[in-house]
JSON list of C-alpha atoms in Angstrom, two decimals:
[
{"chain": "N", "resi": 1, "resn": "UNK", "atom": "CA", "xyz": [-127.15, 12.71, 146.97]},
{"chain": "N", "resi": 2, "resn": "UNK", "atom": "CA", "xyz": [-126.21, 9.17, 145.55]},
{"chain": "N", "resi": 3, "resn": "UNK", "atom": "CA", "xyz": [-128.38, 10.38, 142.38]},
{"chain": "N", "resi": 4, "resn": "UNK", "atom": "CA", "xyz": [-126.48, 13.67, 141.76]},
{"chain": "N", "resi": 5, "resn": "UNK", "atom": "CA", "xyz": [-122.91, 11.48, 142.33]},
{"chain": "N", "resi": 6, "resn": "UNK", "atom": "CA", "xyz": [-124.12, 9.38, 139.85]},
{"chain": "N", "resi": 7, "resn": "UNK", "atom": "CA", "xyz": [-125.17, 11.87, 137.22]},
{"chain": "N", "resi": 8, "resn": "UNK", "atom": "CA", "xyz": [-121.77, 13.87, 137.09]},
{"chain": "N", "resi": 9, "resn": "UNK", "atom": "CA", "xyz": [-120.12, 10.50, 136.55]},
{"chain": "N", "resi": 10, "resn": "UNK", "atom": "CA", "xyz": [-122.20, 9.69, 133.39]},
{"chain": "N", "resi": 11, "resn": "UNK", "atom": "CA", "xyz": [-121.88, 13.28, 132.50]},
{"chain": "N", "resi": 12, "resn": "UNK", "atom": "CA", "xyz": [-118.02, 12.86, 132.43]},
{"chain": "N", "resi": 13, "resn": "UNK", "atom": "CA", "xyz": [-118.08, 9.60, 130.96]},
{"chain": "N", "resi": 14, "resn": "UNK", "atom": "CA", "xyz": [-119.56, 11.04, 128.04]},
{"chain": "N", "resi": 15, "resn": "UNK", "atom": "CA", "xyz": [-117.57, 14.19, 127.65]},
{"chain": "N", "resi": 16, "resn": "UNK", "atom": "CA", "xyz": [-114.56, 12.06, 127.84]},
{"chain": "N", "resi": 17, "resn": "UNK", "atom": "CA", "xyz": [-116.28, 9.63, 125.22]},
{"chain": "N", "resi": 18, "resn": "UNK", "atom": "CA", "xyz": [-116.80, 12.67, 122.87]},
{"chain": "N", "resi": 19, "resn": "UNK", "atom": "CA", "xyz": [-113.43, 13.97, 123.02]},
{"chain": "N", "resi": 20, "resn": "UNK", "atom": "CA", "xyz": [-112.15, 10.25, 122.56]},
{"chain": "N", "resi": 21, "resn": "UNK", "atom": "CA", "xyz": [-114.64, 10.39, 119.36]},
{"chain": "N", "resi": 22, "resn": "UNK", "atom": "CA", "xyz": [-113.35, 13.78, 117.99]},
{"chain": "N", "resi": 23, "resn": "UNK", "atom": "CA", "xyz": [-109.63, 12.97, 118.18]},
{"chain": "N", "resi": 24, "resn": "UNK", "atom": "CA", "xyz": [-110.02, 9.54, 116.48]},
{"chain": "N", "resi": 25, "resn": "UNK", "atom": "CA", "xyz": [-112.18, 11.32, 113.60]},
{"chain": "N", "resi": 26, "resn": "UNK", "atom": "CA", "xyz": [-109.46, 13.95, 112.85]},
{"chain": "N", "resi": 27, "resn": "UNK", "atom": "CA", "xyz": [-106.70, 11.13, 112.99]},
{"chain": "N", "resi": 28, "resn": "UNK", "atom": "CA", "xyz": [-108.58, 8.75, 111.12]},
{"chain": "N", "resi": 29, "resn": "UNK", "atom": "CA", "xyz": [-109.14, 11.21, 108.52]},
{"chain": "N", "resi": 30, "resn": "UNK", "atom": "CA", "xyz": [-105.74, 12.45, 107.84]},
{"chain": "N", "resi": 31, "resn": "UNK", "atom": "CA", "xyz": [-106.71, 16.39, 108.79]},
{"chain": "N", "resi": 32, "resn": "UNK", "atom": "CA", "xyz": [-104.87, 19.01, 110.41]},
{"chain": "N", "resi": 33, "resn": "UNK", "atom": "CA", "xyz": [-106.48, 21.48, 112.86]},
{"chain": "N", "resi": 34, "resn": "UNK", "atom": "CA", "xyz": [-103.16, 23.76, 112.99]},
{"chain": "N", "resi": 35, "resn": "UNK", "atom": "CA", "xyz": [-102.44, 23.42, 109.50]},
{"chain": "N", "resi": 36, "resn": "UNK", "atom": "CA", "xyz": [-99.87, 20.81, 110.03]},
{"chain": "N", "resi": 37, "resn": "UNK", "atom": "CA", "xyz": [-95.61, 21.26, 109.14]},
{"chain": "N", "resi": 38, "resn": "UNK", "atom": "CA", "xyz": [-95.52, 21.46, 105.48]},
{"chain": "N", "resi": 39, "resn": "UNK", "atom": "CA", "xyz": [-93.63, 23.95, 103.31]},
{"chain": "N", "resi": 40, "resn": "UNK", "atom": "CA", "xyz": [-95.18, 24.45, 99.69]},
{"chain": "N", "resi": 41, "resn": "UNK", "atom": "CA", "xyz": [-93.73, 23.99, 96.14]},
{"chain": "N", "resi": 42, "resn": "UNK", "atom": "CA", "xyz": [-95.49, 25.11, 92.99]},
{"chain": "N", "resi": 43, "resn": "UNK", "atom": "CA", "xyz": [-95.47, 23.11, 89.04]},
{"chain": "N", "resi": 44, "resn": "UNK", "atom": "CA", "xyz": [-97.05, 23.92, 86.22]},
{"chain": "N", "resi": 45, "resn": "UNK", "atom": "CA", "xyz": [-98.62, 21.70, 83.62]},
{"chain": "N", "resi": 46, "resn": "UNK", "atom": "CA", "xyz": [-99.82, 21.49, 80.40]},
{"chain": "N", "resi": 47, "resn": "UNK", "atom": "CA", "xyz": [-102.61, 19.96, 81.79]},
{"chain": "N", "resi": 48, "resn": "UNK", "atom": "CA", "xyz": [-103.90, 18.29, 85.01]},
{"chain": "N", "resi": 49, "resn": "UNK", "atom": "CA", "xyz": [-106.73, 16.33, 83.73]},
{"chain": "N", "resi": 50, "resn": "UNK", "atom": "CA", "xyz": [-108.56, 14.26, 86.35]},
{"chain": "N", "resi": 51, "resn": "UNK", "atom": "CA", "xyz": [-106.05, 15.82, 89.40]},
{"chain": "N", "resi": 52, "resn": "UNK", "atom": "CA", "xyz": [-107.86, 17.51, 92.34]},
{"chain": "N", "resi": 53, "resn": "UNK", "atom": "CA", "xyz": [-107.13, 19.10, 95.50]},
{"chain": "N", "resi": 54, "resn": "UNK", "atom": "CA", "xyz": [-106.20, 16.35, 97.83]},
{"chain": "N", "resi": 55, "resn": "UNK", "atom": "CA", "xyz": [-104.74, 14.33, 95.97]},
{"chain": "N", "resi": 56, "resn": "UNK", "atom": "CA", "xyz": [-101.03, 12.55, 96.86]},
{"chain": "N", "resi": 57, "resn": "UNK", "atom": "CA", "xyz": [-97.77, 13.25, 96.30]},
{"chain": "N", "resi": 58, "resn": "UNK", "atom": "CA", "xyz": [-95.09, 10.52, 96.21]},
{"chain": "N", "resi": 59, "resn": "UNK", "atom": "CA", "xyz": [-91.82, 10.20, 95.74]},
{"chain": "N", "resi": 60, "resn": "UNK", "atom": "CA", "xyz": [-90.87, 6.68, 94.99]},
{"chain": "N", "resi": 61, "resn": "UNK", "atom": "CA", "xyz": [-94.22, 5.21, 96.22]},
{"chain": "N", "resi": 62, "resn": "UNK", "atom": "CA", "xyz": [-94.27, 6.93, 99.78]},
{"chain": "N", "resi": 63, "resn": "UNK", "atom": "CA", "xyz": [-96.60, 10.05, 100.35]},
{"chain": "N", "resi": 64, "resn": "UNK", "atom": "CA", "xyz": [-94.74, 13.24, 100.85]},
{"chain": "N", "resi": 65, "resn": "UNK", "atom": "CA", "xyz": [-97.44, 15.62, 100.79]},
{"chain": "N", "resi": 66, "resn": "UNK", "atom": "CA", "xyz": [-100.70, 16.78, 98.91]},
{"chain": "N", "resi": 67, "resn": "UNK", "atom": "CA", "xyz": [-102.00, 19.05, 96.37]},
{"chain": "N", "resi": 68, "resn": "UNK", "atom": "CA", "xyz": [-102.92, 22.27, 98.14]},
{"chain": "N", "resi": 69, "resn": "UNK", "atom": "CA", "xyz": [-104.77, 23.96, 95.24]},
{"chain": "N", "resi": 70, "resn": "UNK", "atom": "CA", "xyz": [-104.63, 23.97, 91.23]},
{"chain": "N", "resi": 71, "resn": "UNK", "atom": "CA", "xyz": [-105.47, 26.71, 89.25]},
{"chain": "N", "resi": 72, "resn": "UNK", "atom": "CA", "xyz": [-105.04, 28.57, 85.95]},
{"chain": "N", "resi": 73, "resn": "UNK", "atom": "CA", "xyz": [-101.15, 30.15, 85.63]},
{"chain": "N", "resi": 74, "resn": "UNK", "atom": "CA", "xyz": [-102.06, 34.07, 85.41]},
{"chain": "N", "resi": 75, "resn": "UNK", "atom": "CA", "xyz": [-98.93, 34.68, 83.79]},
{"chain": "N", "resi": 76, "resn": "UNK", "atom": "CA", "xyz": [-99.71, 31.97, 80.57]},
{"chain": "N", "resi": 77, "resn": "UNK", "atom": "CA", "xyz": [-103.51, 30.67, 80.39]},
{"chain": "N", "resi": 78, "resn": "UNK", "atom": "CA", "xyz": [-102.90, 27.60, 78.65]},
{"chain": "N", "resi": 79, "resn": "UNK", "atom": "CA", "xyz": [-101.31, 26.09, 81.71]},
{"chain": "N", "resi": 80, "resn": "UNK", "atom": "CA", "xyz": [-102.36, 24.97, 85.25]},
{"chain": "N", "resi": 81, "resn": "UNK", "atom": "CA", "xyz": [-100.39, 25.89, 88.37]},
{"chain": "N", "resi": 82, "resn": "UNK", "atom": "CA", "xyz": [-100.73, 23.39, 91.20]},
{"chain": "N", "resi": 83, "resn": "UNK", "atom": "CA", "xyz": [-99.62, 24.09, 94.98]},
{"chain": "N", "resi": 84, "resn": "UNK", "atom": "CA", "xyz": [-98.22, 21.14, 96.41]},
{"chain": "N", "resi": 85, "resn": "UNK", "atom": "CA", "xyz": [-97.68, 20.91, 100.46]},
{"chain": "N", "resi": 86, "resn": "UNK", "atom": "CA", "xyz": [-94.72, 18.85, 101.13]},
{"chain": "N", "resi": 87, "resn": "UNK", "atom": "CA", "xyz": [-93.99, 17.42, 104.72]},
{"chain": "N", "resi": 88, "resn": "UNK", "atom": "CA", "xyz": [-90.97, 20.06, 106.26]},
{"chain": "N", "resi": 89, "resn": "UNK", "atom": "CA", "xyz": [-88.42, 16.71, 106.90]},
{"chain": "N", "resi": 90, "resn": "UNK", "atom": "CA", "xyz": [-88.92, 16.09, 102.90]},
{"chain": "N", "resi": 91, "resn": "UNK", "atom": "CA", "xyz": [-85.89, 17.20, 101.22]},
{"chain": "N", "resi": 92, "resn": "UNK", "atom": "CA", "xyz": [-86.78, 17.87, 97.77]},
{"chain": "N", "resi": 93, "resn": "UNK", "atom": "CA", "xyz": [-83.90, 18.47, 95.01]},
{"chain": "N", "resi": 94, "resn": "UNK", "atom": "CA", "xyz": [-84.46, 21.71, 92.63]},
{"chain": "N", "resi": 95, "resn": "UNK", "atom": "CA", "xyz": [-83.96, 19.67, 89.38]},
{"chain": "N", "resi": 96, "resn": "UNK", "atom": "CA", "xyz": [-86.96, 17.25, 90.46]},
{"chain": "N", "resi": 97, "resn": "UNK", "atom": "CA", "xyz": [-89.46, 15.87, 87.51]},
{"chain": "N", "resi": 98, "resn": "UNK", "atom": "CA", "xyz": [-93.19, 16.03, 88.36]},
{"chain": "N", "resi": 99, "resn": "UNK", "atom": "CA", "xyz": [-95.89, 14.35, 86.80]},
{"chain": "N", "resi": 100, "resn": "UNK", "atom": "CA", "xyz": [-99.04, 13.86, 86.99]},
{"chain": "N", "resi": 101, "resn": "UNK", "atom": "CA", "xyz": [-99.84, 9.54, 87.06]},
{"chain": "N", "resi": 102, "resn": "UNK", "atom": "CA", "xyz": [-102.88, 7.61, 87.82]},
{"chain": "N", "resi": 103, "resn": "UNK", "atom": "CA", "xyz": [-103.01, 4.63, 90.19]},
{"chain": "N", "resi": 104, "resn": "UNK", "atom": "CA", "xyz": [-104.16, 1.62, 88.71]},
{"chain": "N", "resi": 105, "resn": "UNK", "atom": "CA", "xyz": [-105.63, 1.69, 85.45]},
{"chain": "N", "resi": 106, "resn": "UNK", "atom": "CA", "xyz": [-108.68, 3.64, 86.16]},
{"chain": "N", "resi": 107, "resn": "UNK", "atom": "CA", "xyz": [-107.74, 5.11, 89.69]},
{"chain": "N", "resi": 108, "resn": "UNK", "atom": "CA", "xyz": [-107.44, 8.41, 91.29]},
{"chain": "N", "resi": 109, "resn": "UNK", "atom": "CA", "xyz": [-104.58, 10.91, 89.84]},
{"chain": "N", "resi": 110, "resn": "UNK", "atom": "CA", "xyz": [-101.55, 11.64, 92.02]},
{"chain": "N", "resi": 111, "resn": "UNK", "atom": "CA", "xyz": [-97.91, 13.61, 91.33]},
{"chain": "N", "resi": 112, "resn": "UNK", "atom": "CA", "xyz": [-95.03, 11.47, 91.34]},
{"chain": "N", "resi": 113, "resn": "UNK", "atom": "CA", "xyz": [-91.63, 13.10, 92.27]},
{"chain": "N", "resi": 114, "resn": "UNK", "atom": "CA", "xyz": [-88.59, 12.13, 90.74]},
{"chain": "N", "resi": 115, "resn": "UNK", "atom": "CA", "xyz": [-85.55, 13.19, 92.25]},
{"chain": "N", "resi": 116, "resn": "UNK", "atom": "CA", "xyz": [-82.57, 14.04, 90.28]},
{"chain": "N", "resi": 117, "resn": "UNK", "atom": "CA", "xyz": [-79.06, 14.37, 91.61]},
{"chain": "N", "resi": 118, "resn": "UNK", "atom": "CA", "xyz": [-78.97, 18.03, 92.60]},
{"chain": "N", "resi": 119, "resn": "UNK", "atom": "CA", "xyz": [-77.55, 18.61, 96.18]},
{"chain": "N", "resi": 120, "resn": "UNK", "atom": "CA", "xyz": [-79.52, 22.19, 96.06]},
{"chain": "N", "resi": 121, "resn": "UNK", "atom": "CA", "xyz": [-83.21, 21.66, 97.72]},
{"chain": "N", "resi": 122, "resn": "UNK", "atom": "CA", "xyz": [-86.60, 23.73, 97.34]},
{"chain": "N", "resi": 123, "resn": "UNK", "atom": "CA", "xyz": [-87.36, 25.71, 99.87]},
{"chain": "N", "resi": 124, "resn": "UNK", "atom": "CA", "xyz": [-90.80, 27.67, 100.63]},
{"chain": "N", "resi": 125, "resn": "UNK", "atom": "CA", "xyz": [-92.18, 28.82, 97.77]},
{"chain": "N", "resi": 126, "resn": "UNK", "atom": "CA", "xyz": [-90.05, 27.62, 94.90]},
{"chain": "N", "resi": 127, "resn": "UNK", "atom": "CA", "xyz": [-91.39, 26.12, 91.84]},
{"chain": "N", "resi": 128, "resn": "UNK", "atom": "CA", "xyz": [-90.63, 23.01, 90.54]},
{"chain": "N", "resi": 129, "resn": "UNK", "atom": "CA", "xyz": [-89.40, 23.59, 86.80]},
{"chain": "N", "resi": 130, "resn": "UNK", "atom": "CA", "xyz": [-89.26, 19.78, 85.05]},
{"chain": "N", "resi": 131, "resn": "UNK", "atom": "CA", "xyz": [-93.10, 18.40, 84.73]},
{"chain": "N", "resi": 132, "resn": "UNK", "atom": "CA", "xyz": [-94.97, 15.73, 82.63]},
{"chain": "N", "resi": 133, "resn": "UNK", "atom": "CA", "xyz": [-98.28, 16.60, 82.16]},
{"chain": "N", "resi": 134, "resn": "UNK", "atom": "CA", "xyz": [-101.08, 13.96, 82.26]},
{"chain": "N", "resi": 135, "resn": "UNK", "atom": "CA", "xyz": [-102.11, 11.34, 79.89]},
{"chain": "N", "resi": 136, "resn": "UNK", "atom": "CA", "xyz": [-105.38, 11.87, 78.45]},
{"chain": "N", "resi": 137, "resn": "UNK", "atom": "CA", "xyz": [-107.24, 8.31, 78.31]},
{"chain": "N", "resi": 138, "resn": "UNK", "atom": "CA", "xyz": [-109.97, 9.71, 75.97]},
{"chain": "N", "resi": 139, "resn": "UNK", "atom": "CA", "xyz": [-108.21, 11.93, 73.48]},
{"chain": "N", "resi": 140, "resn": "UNK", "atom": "CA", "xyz": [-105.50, 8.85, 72.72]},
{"chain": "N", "resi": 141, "resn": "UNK", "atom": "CA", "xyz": [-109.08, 6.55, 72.17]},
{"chain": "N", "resi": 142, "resn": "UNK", "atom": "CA", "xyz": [-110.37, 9.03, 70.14]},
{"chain": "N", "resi": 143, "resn": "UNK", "atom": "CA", "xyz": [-107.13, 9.24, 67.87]},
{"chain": "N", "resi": 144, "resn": "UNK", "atom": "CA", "xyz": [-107.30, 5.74, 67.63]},
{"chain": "N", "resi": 145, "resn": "UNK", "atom": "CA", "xyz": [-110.36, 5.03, 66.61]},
{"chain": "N", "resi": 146, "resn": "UNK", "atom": "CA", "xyz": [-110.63, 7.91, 63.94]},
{"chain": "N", "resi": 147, "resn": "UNK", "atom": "CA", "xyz": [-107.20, 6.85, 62.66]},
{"chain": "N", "resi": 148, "resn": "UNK", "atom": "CA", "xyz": [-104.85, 9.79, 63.89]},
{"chain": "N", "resi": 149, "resn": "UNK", "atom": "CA", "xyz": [-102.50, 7.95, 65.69]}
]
Protein backbone atom coordinates (compact mmCIF):
# COMPACT_ATOMS: atom_id res chain seq x y z
CA UNK A 1 0.00 0.00 0.00
CA UNK A 2 2.83 2.41 1.28
CA UNK A 3 4.59 1.44 -2.21
CA UNK A 4 1.63 2.39 -4.50
CA UNK A 5 1.24 5.90 -2.17
CA UNK A 6 4.58 6.45 -2.91
CA UNK A 7 4.61 5.86 -6.64
CA UNK A 8 1.63 8.30 -7.51
CA UNK A 9 3.56 10.92 -5.57
CA UNK A 10 6.73 10.61 -7.77
CA UNK A 11 4.43 10.21 -10.66
CA UNK A 12 2.95 13.72 -9.90
CA UNK A 13 6.07 15.19 -8.98
CA UNK A 14 7.21 14.66 -12.32
CA UNK A 15 4.20 15.64 -14.33
CA UNK A 16 4.22 18.79 -12.41
CA UNK A 17 8.11 19.05 -13.13
CA UNK A 18 7.35 18.66 -16.91
CA UNK A 19 4.75 21.15 -17.13
CA UNK A 20 7.07 23.52 -14.96
CA UNK A 21 9.76 22.60 -17.85
CA UNK A 22 7.40 23.29 -20.84
CA UNK A 23 6.13 26.68 -19.66
CA UNK A 24 9.65 28.01 -18.85
CA UNK A 25 10.85 26.77 -22.48
CA UNK A 26 8.04 28.68 -24.32
CA UNK A 27 8.70 31.84 -22.05
CA UNK A 28 12.26 31.64 -22.25
CA UNK A 29 12.06 31.48 -25.86
CA UNK A 30 9.91 34.36 -26.68
CA UNK A 31 7.04 31.99 -28.57
CA UNK A 32 3.46 32.19 -28.72
CA UNK A 33 1.20 29.10 -28.63
CA UNK A 34 -2.08 31.28 -29.49
CA UNK A 35 -0.40 33.40 -31.84
CA UNK A 36 -0.01 36.18 -29.42
CA UNK A 37 -1.89 40.11 -29.78
CA UNK A 38 -0.22 41.60 -32.68
CA UNK A 39 -1.81 43.39 -35.64
CA UNK A 40 0.39 43.34 -38.95
CA UNK A 41 1.84 46.16 -41.16
CA UNK A 42 3.46 45.57 -44.52
CA UNK A 43 6.89 47.74 -46.29
CA UNK A 44 8.47 47.26 -49.17
CA UNK A 45 12.14 47.57 -49.98
CA UNK A 46 14.49 47.88 -52.48
CA UNK A 47 16.21 45.33 -50.85
CA UNK A 48 16.39 43.40 -47.52
CA UNK A 49 19.78 42.01 -47.67
CA UNK A 50 20.82 39.97 -44.64
CA UNK A 51 16.96 40.49 -42.93
CA UNK A 52 15.11 37.25 -42.00
CA UNK A 53 12.02 36.17 -40.48
CA UNK A 54 12.38 36.84 -36.84
CA UNK A 55 14.09 39.43 -36.78
CA UNK A 56 13.18 42.82 -34.45
CA UNK A 57 11.42 45.67 -34.86
CA UNK A 58 12.17 48.83 -32.82
CA UNK A 59 11.09 51.96 -32.52
CA UNK A 60 13.57 54.10 -30.74
CA UNK A 61 15.59 51.11 -29.35
CA UNK A 62 12.57 49.15 -27.72
CA UNK A 63 11.12 45.99 -29.58
CA UNK A 64 7.69 46.50 -30.94
CA UNK A 65 7.27 43.48 -32.87
CA UNK A 66 8.93 41.06 -35.50
CA UNK A 67 9.19 40.30 -39.05
CA UNK A 68 6.41 37.86 -39.86
CA UNK A 69 7.52 36.92 -43.41
CA UNK A 70 9.48 38.64 -46.45
CA UNK A 71 8.91 37.91 -49.81
CA UNK A 72 9.03 39.07 -53.44
CA UNK A 73 6.22 42.13 -54.12
CA UNK A 74 3.93 40.30 -56.89
CA UNK A 75 2.84 43.49 -58.06
CA UNK A 76 6.79 44.88 -58.93
CA UNK A 77 9.61 42.03 -58.79
CA UNK A 78 12.42 44.13 -58.11
CA UNK A 79 11.21 44.73 -54.58
CA UNK A 80 10.72 42.73 -51.33
CA UNK A 81 7.55 42.92 -49.25
CA UNK A 82 8.08 42.22 -45.55
CA UNK A 83 5.14 41.47 -42.95
CA UNK A 84 5.87 42.97 -39.80
CA UNK A 85 3.74 41.89 -36.48
CA UNK A 86 3.49 44.78 -34.26
CA UNK A 87 2.36 44.39 -30.50
CA UNK A 88 -1.75 45.64 -30.56
CA UNK A 89 -0.86 48.58 -27.60
CA UNK A 90 1.85 49.92 -30.34
CA UNK A 91 0.47 52.90 -31.89
CA UNK A 92 2.15 53.32 -35.08
CA UNK A 93 1.76 56.75 -37.14
CA UNK A 94 0.89 56.28 -41.09
CA UNK A 95 3.77 58.61 -42.21
CA UNK A 96 6.38 56.26 -40.29
CA UNK A 97 10.06 55.67 -42.03
CA UNK A 98 11.27 52.04 -42.02
CA UNK A 99 14.55 50.79 -42.54
CA UNK A 100 16.29 48.12 -42.53
CA UNK A 101 19.75 48.64 -39.88
CA UNK A 102 22.19 46.25 -38.52
CA UNK A 103 23.21 46.04 -34.85
CA UNK A 104 26.67 46.50 -34.24
CA UNK A 105 28.96 46.51 -36.99
CA UNK A 106 28.64 43.01 -38.11
CA UNK A 107 25.35 41.99 -36.21
CA UNK A 108 22.01 40.66 -37.02
CA UNK A 109 19.59 43.00 -39.29
CA UNK A 110 16.53 44.56 -37.65
CA UNK A 111 13.74 47.43 -38.90
CA UNK A 112 13.92 50.56 -37.14
CA UNK A 113 10.67 52.67 -36.97
CA UNK A 114 10.71 56.21 -37.09
CA UNK A 115 7.75 57.94 -36.17
CA UNK A 116 6.73 61.08 -37.79
CA UNK A 117 4.16 63.51 -36.47
CA UNK A 118 0.97 62.13 -38.01
CA UNK A 119 -1.93 61.77 -35.43
CA UNK A 120 -3.52 59.07 -38.07
CA UNK A 121 -2.24 55.36 -36.99
CA UNK A 122 -1.95 51.95 -39.06
CA UNK A 123 -4.29 49.71 -38.48
CA UNK A 124 -4.47 45.86 -39.63
CA UNK A 125 -3.20 45.47 -42.74
CA UNK A 126 -1.88 48.81 -43.87
CA UNK A 127 1.38 49.30 -45.46
CA UNK A 128 3.93 51.38 -44.38
CA UNK A 129 4.82 53.78 -47.43
CA UNK A 130 8.39 55.69 -46.35
CA UNK A 131 11.36 52.88 -46.27
CA UNK A 132 15.23 52.86 -46.46
CA UNK A 133 16.41 49.92 -47.84
CA UNK A 134 19.58 48.20 -46.50
CA UNK A 135 23.15 49.01 -46.81
CA UNK A 136 25.04 46.59 -48.71
CA UNK A 137 28.56 46.06 -46.84
CA UNK A 138 30.02 44.21 -49.90
CA UNK A 139 28.86 46.09 -52.94
CA UNK A 140 30.19 49.65 -51.20
CA UNK A 141 33.81 47.42 -50.69
CA UNK A 142 33.66 46.38 -53.98
CA UNK A 143 33.13 50.05 -55.38
CA UNK A 144 35.86 51.02 -53.39
CA UNK A 145 38.33 48.96 -54.16
CA UNK A 146 37.73 48.97 -58.05
CA UNK A 147 37.52 52.77 -57.87
CA UNK A 148 33.67 53.48 -58.44
CA UNK A 149 32.98 55.32 -55.58
Amino acid sequence: MNMAKLEMMVGAFMIVGILCLGYLSIKLGKMELMGGDYYTVSAKFDSVSGLKPGARVEIAGVEVGKVDRIELDPKGWDQALAYLKIKSGTRIGDDVIASVRTSGIIGDKFIKLKPGGSDHFLKNNDTIRETESAIDIEELVSKFIHGKV
